[in-house]
PDB file of C-alpha atoms and ligand atoms in Angstrom:
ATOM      1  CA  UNK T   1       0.000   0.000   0.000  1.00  0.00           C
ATOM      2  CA  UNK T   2       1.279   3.271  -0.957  1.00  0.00           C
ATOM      3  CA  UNK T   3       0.979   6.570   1.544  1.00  0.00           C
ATOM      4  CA  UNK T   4      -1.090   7.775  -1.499  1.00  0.00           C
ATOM      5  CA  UNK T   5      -3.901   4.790  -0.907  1.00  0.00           C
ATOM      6  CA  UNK T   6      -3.360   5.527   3.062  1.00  0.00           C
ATOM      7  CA  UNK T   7      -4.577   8.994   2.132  1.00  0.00           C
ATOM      8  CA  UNK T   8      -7.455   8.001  -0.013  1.00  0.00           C
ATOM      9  CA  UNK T   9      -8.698   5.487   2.290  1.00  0.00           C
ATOM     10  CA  UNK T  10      -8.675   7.328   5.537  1.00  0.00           C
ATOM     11  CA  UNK T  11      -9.802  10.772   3.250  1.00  0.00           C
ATOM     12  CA  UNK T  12      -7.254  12.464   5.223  1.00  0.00           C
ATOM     13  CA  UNK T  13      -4.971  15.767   4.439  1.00  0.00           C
ATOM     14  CA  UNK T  14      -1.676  16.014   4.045  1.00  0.00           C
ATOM     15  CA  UNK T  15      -0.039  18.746   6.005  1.00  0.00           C
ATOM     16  CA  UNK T  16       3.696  18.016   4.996  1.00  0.00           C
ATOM     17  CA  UNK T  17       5.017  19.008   1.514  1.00  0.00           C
ATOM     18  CA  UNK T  18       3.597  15.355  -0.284  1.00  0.00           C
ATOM     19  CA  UNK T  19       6.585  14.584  -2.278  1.00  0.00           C
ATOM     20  CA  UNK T  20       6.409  10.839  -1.367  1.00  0.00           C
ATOM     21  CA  UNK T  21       2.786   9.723  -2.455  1.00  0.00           C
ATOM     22  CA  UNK T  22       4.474   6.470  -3.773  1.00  0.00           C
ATOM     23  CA  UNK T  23       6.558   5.076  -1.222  1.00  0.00           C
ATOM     24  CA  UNK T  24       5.159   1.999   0.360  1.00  0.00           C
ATOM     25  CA  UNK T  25       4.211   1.446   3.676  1.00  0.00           C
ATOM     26  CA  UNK T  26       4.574  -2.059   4.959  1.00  0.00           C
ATOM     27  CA  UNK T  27       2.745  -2.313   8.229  1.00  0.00           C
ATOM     28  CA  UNK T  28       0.269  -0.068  10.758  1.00  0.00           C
ATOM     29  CA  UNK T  29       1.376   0.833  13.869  1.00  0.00           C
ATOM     30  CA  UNK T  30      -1.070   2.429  16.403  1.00  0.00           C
ATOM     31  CA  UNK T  31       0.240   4.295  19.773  1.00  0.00           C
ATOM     32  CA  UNK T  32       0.741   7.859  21.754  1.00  0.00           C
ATOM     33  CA  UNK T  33       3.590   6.615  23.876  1.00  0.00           C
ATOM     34  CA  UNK T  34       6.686   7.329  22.033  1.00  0.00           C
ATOM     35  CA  UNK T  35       8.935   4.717  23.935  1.00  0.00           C
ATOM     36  CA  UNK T  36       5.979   2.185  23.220  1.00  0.00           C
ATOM     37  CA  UNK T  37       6.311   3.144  19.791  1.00  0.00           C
ATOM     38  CA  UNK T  38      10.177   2.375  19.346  1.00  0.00           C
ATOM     39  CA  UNK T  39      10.006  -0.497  20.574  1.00  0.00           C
ATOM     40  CA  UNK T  40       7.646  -2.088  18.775  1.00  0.00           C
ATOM     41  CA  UNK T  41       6.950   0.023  15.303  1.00  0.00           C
ATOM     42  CA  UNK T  42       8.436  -1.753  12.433  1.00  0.00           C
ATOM     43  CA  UNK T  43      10.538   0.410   9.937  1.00  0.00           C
ATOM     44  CA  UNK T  44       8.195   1.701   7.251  1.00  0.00           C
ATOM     45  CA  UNK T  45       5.304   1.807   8.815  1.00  0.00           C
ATOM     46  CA  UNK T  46       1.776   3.866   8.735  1.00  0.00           C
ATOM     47  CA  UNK T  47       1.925   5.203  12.778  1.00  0.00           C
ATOM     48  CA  UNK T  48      -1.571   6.372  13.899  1.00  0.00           C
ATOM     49  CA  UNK T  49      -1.275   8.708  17.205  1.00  0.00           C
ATOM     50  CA  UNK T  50      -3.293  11.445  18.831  1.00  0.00           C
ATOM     51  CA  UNK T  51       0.528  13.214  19.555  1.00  0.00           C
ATOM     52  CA  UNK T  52       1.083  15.872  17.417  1.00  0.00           C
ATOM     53  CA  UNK T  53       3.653  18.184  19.120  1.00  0.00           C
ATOM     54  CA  UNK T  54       7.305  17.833  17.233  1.00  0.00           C
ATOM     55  CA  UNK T  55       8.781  15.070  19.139  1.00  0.00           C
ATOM     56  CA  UNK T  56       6.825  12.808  16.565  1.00  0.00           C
ATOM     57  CA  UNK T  57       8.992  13.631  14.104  1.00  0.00           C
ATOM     58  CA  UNK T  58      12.359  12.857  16.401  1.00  0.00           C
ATOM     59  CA  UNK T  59      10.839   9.224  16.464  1.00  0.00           C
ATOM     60  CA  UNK T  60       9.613   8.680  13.039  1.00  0.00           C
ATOM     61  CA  UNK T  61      13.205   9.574  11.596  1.00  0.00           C
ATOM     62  CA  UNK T  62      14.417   6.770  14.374  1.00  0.00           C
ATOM     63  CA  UNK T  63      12.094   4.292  13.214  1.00  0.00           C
ATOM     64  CA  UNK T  64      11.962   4.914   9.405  1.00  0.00           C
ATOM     65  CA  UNK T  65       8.872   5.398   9.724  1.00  0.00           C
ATOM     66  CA  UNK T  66       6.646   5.246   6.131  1.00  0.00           C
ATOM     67  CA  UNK T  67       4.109   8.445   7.153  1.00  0.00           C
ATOM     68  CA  UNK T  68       2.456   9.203  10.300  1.00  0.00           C
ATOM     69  CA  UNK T  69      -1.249   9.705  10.681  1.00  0.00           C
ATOM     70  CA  UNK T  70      -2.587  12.336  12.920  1.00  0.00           C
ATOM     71  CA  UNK T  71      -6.188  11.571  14.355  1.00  0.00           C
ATOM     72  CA  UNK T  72      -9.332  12.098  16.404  1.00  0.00           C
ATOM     73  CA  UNK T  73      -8.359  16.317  14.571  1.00  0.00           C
ATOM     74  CA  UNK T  74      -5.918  16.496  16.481  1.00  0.00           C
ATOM     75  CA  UNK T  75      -3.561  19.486  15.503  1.00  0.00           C
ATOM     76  CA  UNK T  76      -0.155  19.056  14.612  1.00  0.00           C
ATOM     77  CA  UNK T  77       2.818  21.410  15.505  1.00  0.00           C
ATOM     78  CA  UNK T  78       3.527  24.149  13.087  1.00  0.00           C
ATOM     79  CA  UNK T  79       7.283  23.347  14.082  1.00  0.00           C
ATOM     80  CA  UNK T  80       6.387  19.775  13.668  1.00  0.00           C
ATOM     81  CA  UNK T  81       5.588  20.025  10.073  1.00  0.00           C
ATOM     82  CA  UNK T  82       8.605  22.154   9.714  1.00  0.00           C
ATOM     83  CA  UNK T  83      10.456  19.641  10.822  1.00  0.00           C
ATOM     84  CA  UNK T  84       8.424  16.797   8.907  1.00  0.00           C
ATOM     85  CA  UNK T  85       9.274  18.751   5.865  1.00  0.00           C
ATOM     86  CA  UNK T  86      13.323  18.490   6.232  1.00  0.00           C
ATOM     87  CA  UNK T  87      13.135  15.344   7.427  1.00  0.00           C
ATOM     88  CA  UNK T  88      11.004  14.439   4.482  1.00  0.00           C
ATOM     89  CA  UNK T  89       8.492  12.707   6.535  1.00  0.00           C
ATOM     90  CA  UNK T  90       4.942  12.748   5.573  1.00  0.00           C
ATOM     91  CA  UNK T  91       2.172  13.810   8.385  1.00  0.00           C
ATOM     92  CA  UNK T  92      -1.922  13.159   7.805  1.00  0.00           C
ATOM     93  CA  UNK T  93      -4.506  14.496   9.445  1.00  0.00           C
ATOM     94  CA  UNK T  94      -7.999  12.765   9.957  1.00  0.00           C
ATOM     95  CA  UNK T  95     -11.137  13.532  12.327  1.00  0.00           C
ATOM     96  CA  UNK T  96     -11.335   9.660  12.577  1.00  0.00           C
ATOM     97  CA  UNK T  97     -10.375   7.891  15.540  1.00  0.00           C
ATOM     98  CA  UNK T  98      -7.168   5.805  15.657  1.00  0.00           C
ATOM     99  CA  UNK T  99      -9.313   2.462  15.693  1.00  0.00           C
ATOM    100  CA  UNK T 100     -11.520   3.588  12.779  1.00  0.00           C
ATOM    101  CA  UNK T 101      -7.790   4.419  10.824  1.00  0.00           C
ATOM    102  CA  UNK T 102      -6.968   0.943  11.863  1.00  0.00           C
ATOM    103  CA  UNK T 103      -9.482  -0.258  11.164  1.00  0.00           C
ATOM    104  CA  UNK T 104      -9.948   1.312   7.667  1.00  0.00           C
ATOM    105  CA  UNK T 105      -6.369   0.353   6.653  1.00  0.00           C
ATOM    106  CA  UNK T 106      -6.841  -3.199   8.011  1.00  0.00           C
ATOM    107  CA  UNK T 107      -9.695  -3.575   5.659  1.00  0.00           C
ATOM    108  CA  UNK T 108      -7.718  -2.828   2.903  1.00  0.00           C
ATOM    109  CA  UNK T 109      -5.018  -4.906   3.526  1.00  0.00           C
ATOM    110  CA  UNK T 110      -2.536  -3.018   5.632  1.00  0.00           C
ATOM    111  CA  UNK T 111      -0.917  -5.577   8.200  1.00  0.00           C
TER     112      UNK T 111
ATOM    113  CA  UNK G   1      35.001  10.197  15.343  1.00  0.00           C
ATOM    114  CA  UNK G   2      34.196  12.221  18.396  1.00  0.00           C
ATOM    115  CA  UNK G   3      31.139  14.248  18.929  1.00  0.00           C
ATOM    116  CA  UNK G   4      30.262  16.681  21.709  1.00  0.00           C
ATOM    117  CA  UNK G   5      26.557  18.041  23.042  1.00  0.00           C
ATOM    118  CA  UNK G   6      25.617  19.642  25.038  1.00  0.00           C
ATOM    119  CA  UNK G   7      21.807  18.827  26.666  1.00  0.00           C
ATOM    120  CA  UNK G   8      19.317  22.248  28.062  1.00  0.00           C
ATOM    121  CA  UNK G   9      17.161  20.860  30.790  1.00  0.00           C
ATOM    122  CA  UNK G  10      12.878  21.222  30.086  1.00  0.00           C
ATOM    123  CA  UNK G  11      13.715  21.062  26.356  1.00  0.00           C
ATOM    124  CA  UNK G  12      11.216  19.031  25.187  1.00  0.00           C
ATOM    125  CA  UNK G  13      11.139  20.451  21.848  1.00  0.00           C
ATOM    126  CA  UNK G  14      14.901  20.466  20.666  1.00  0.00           C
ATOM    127  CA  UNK G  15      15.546  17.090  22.605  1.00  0.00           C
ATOM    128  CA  UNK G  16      16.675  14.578  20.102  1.00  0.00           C
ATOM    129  CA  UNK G  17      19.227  16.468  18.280  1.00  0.00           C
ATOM    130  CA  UNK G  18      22.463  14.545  19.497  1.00  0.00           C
ATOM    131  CA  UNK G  19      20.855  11.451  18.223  1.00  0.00           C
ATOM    132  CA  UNK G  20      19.176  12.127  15.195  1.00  0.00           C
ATOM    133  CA  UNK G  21      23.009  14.072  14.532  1.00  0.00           C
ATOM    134  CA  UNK G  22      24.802  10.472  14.736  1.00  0.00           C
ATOM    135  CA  UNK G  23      22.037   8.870  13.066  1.00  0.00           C
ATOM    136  CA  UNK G  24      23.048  10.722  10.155  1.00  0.00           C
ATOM    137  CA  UNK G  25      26.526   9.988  10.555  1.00  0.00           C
ATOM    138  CA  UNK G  26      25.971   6.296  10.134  1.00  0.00           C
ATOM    139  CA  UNK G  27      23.798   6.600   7.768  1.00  0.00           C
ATOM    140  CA  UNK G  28      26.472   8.206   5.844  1.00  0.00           C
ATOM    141  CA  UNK G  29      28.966   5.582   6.796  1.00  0.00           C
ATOM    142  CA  UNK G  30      26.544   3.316   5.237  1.00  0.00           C
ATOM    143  CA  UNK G  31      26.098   1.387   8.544  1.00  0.00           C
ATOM    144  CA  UNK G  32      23.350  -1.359   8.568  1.00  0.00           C
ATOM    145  CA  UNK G  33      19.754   0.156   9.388  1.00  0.00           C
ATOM    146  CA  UNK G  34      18.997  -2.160  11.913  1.00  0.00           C
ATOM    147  CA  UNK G  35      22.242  -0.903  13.397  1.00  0.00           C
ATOM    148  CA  UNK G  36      21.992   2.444  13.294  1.00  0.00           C
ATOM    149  CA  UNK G  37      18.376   1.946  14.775  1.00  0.00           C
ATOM    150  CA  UNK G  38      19.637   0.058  17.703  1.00  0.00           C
ATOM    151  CA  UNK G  39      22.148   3.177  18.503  1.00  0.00           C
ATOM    152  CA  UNK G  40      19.663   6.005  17.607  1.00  0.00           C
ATOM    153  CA  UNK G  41      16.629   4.754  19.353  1.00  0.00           C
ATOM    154  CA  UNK G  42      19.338   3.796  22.912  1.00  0.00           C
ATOM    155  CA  UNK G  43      21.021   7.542  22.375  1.00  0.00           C
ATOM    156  CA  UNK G  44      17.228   9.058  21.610  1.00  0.00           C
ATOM    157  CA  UNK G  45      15.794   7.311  25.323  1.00  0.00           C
ATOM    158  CA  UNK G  46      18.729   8.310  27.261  1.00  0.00           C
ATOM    159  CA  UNK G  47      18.720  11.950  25.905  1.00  0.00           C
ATOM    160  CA  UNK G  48      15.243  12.849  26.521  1.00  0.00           C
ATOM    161  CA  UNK G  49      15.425  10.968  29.700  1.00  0.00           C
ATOM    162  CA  UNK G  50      18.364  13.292  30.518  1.00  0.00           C
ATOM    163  CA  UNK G  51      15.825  16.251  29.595  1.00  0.00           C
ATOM    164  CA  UNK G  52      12.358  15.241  31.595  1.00  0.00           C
ATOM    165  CA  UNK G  53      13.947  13.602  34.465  1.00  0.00           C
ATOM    166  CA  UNK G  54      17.311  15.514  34.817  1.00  0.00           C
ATOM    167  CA  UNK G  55      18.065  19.094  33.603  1.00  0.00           C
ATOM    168  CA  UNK G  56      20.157  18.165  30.630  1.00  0.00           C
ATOM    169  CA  UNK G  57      23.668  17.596  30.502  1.00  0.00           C
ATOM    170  CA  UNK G  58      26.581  16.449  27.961  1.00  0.00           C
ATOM    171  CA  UNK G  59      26.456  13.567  25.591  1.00  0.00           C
ATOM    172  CA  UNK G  60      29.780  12.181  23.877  1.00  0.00           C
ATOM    173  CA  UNK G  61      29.391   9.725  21.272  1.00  0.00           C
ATOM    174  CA  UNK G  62      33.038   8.116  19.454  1.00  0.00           C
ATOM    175  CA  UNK G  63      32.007   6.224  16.553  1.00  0.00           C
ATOM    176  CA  UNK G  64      34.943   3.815  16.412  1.00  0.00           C
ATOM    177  CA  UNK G  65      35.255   1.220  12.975  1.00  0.00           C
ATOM    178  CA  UNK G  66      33.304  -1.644  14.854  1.00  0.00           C
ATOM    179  CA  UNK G  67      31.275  -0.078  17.775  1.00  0.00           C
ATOM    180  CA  UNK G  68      29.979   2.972  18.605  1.00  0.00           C
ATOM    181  CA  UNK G  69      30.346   4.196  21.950  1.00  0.00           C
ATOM    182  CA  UNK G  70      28.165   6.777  23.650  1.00  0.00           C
ATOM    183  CA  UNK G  71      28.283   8.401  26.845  1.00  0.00           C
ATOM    184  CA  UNK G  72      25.048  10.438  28.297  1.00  0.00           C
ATOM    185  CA  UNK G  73      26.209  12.543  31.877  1.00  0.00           C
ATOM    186  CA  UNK G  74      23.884  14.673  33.895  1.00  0.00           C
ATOM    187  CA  UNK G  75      23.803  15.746  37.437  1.00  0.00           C
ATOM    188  CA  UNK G  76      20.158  15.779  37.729  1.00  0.00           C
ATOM    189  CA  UNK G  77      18.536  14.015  40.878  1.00  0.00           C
ATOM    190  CA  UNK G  78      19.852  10.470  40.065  1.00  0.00           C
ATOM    191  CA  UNK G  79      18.119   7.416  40.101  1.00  0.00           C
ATOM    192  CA  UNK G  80      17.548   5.755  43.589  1.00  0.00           C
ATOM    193  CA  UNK G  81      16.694   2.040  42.529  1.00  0.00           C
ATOM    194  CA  UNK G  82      18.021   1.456  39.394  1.00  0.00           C
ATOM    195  CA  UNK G  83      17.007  -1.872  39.137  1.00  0.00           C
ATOM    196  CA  UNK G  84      13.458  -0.707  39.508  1.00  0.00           C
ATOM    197  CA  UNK G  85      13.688   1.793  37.337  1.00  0.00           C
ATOM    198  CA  UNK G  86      14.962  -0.650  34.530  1.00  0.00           C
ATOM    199  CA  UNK G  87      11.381  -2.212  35.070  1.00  0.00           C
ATOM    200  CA  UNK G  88       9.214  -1.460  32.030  1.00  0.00           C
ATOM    201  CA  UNK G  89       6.216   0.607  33.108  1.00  0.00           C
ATOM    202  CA  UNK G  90       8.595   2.686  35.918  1.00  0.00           C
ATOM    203  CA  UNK G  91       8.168   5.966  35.367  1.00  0.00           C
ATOM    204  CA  UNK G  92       8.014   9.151  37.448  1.00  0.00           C
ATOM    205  CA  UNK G  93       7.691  11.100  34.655  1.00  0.00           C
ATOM    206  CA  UNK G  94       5.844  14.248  35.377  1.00  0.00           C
ATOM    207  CA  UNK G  95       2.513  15.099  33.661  1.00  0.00           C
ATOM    208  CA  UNK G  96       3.369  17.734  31.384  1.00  0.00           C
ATOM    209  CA  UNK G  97       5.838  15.029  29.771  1.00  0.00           C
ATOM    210  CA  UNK G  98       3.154  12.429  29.770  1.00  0.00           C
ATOM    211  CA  UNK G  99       1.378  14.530  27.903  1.00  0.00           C
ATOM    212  CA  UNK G 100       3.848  14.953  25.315  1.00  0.00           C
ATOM    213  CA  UNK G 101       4.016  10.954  25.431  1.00  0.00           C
ATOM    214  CA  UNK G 102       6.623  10.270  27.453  1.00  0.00           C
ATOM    215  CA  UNK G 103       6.237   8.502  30.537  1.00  0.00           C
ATOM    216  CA  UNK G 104       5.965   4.853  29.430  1.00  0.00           C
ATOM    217  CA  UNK G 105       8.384   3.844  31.290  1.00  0.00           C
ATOM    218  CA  UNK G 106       9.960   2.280  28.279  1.00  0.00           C
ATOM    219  CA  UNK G 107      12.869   4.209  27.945  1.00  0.00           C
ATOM    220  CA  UNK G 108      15.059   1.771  30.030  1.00  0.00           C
ATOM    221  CA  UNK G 109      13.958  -1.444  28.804  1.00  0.00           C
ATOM    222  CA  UNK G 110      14.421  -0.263  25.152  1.00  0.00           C
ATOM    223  CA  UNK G 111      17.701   1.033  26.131  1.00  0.00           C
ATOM    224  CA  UNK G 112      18.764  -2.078  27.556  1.00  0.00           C
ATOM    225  CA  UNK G 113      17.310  -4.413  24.451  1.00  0.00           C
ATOM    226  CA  UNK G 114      19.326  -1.976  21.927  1.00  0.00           C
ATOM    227  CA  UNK G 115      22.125  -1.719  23.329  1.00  0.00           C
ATOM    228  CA  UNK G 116      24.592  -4.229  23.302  1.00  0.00           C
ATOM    229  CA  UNK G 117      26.882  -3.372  26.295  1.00  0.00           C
ATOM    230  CA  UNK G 118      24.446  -0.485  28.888  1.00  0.00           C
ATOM    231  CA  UNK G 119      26.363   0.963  32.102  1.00  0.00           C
ATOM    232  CA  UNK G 120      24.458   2.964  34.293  1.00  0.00           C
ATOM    233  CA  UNK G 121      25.767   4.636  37.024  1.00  0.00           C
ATOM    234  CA  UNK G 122      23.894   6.623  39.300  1.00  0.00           C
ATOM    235  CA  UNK G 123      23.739   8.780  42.632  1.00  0.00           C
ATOM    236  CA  UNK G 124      21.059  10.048  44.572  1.00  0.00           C
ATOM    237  CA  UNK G 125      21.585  14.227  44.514  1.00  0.00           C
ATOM    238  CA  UNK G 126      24.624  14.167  42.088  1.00  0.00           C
ATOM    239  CA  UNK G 127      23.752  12.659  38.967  1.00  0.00           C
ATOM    240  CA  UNK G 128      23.286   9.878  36.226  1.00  0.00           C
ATOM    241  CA  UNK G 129      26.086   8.320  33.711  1.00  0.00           C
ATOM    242  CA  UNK G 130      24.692   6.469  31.358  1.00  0.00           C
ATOM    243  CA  UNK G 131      26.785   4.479  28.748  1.00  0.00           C
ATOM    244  CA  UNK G 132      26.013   2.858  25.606  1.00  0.00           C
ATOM    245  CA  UNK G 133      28.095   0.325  23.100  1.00  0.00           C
ATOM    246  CA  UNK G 134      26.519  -0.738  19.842  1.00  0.00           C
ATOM    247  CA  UNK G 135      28.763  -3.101  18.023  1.00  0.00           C
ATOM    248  CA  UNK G 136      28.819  -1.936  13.813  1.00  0.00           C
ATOM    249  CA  UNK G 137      29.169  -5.418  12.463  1.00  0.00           C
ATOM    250  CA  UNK G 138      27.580  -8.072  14.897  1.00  0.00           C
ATOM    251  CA  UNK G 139      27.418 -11.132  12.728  1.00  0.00           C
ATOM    252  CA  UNK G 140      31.603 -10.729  12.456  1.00  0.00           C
ATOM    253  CA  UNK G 141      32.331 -10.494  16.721  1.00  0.00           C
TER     254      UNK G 141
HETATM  255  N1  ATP O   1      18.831  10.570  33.776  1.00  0.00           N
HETATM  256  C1  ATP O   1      17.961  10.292  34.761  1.00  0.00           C
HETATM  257  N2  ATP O   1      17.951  11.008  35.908  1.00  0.00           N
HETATM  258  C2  ATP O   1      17.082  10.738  36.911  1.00  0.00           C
HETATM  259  N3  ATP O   1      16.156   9.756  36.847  1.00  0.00           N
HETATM  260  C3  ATP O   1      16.117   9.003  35.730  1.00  0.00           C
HETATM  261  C4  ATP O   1      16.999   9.218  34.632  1.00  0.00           C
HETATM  262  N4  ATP O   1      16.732   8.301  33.673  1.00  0.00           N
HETATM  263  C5  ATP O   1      15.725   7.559  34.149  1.00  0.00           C
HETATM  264  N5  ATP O   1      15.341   7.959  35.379  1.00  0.00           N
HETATM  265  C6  ATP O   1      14.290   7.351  36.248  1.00  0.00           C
HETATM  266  O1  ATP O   1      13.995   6.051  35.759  1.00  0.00           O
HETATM  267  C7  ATP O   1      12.600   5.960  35.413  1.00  0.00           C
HETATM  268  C8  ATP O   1      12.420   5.026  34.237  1.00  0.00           C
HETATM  269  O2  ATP O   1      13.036   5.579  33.058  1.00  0.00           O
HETATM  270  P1  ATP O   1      12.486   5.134  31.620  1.00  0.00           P
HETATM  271  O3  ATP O   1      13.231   5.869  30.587  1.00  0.00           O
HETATM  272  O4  ATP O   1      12.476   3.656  31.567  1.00  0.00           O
HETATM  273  O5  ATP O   1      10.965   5.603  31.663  1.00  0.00           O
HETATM  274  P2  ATP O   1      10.373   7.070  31.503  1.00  0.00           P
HETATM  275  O6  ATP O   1      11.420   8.002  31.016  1.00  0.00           O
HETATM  276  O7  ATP O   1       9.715   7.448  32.784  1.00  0.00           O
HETATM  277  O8  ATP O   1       9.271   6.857  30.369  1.00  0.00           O
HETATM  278  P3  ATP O   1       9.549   6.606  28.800  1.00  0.00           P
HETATM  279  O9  ATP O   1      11.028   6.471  28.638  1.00  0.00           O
HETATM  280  O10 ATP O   1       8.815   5.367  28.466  1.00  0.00           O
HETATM  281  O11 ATP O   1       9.009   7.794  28.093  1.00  0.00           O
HETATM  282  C9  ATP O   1      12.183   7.394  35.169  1.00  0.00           C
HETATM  283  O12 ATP O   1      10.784   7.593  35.306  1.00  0.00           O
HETATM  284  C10 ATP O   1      12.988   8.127  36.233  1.00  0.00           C
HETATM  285  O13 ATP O   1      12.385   7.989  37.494  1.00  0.00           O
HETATM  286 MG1   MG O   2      12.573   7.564  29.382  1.00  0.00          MG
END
């Protein structure tokens, strides 16, 4: 699945610079504690959180991660996507919940 | 390679720069990404845990040709029972860094499966060492 399909599915915005529609993402990941999410998230994968202060982007570079979904309209940082942007990391936005992203992206195949 | 930084206390926002720094130092060493994973996520823990439970301090990181070696100093309030601090889920973390999603009590534990060699050295009122060794090339030790 490409973060272009993770967009269309989840009919969320993009609030980074979308340069990187094609790459793939490999696996979901959902979770708001960033040690949690070190641990566990696999490189290149779609991370759904509530957090959207600029620490996000500190652990997405670590991880690799493939684009990370903001929910529940949650805002996200203006230094955040700053950050996003030279990192070249993509950030979504959705009103959805992080079980209905899941859940969305599950249905579609997403592991 | 040596590099120097130097931590601010309560910086919740710059907090990750030392790490993310020698993450891109590996990666332009071409170093494994499982690797340089292992070393940026260990570095990453122990520098913000230098920020929300000390008030910063200085990070030295030598990347040698077959290990990097990093070590994170502050002279915060220590850690009284480091063994039960290494527990995952112990945290004291207050709640303005839980609400920036710290707090887990993770850090530790993630440290400790990442790193291949983890010293921590710690006093009650003077201060926390912690040290870090990531071998480059595992498979040829
Ligand atoms: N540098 C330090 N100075 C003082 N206390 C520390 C230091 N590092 C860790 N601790 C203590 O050890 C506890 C556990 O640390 P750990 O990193 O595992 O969890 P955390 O930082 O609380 O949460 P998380 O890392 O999951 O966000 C901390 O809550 C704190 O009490
Ligand atoms: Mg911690």
């Amino acid at each position: 699945m490409t973060i272009n399909d993770v967009q269309t599915i989840l009919k969320a915005t993009v609030v980074t610079q979308s340069l990187y529609e094609n790459n793939e993402v490999l696996s979901g990941f959902v979770g708001d504690l960033l040690s949690v999410v070190m641990g566990k998230a696999k490189e290149q994968c779609a991370w759904i959180t509530i957090q959207g202060h600029i620490n996000i982007i500190a652990v997405g570079t670590l991880i690799n991660v493939g684009c990370i979904i903001v929910t529940e309209g949650f805002k996200v940082d203006e230094d955040a996507i700053k950050k996003a942007n030279e990192e070249d990391i993509v950030i979504m936005t959705t009103q959805l919940s992080s079980y209905e992203a899941a859940a969305l992206l599950s249905r579609d195949g997403l592991e | 390679m040596n590099l120097h930084f130097d931590v601010e206390g309560g910086e919740f926002i710059s907090a990750g720069v030392a790490s993310s720094k020698v993450k891109k130092v590996l990666k332009q060493l071409a170093i494994q990404p499982e690797i340089i994973r292992k070393i940026s996520v260990a570095m990453y823990e122990a520098e913000i845990n230098m920020v929300i439970h000390a008030h910063g301090g200085v990070i030295d990181a030598e990347i040698m040709p077959d290990h990097v070696h990093v070590v994170l100093k502050d002279e915060g309030p220590g850690i009284e029972n480091i063994e039960l601090a290494m527990k995952a889920g112990y945290s004291t973390a207050s709640r303005l860094a839980r609400e920036m999603g710290f707090g887990a009590g993770m850090g530790l534990a993630n440290m400790k499966r990442y790193a291949d060699i983890l010293q921590i050295e710690s006093e009650p009122g003077k201060g926390t060492t912690v040290e870090i060794t990531v071998k480059l090339y595992p498979e040829q030790a």
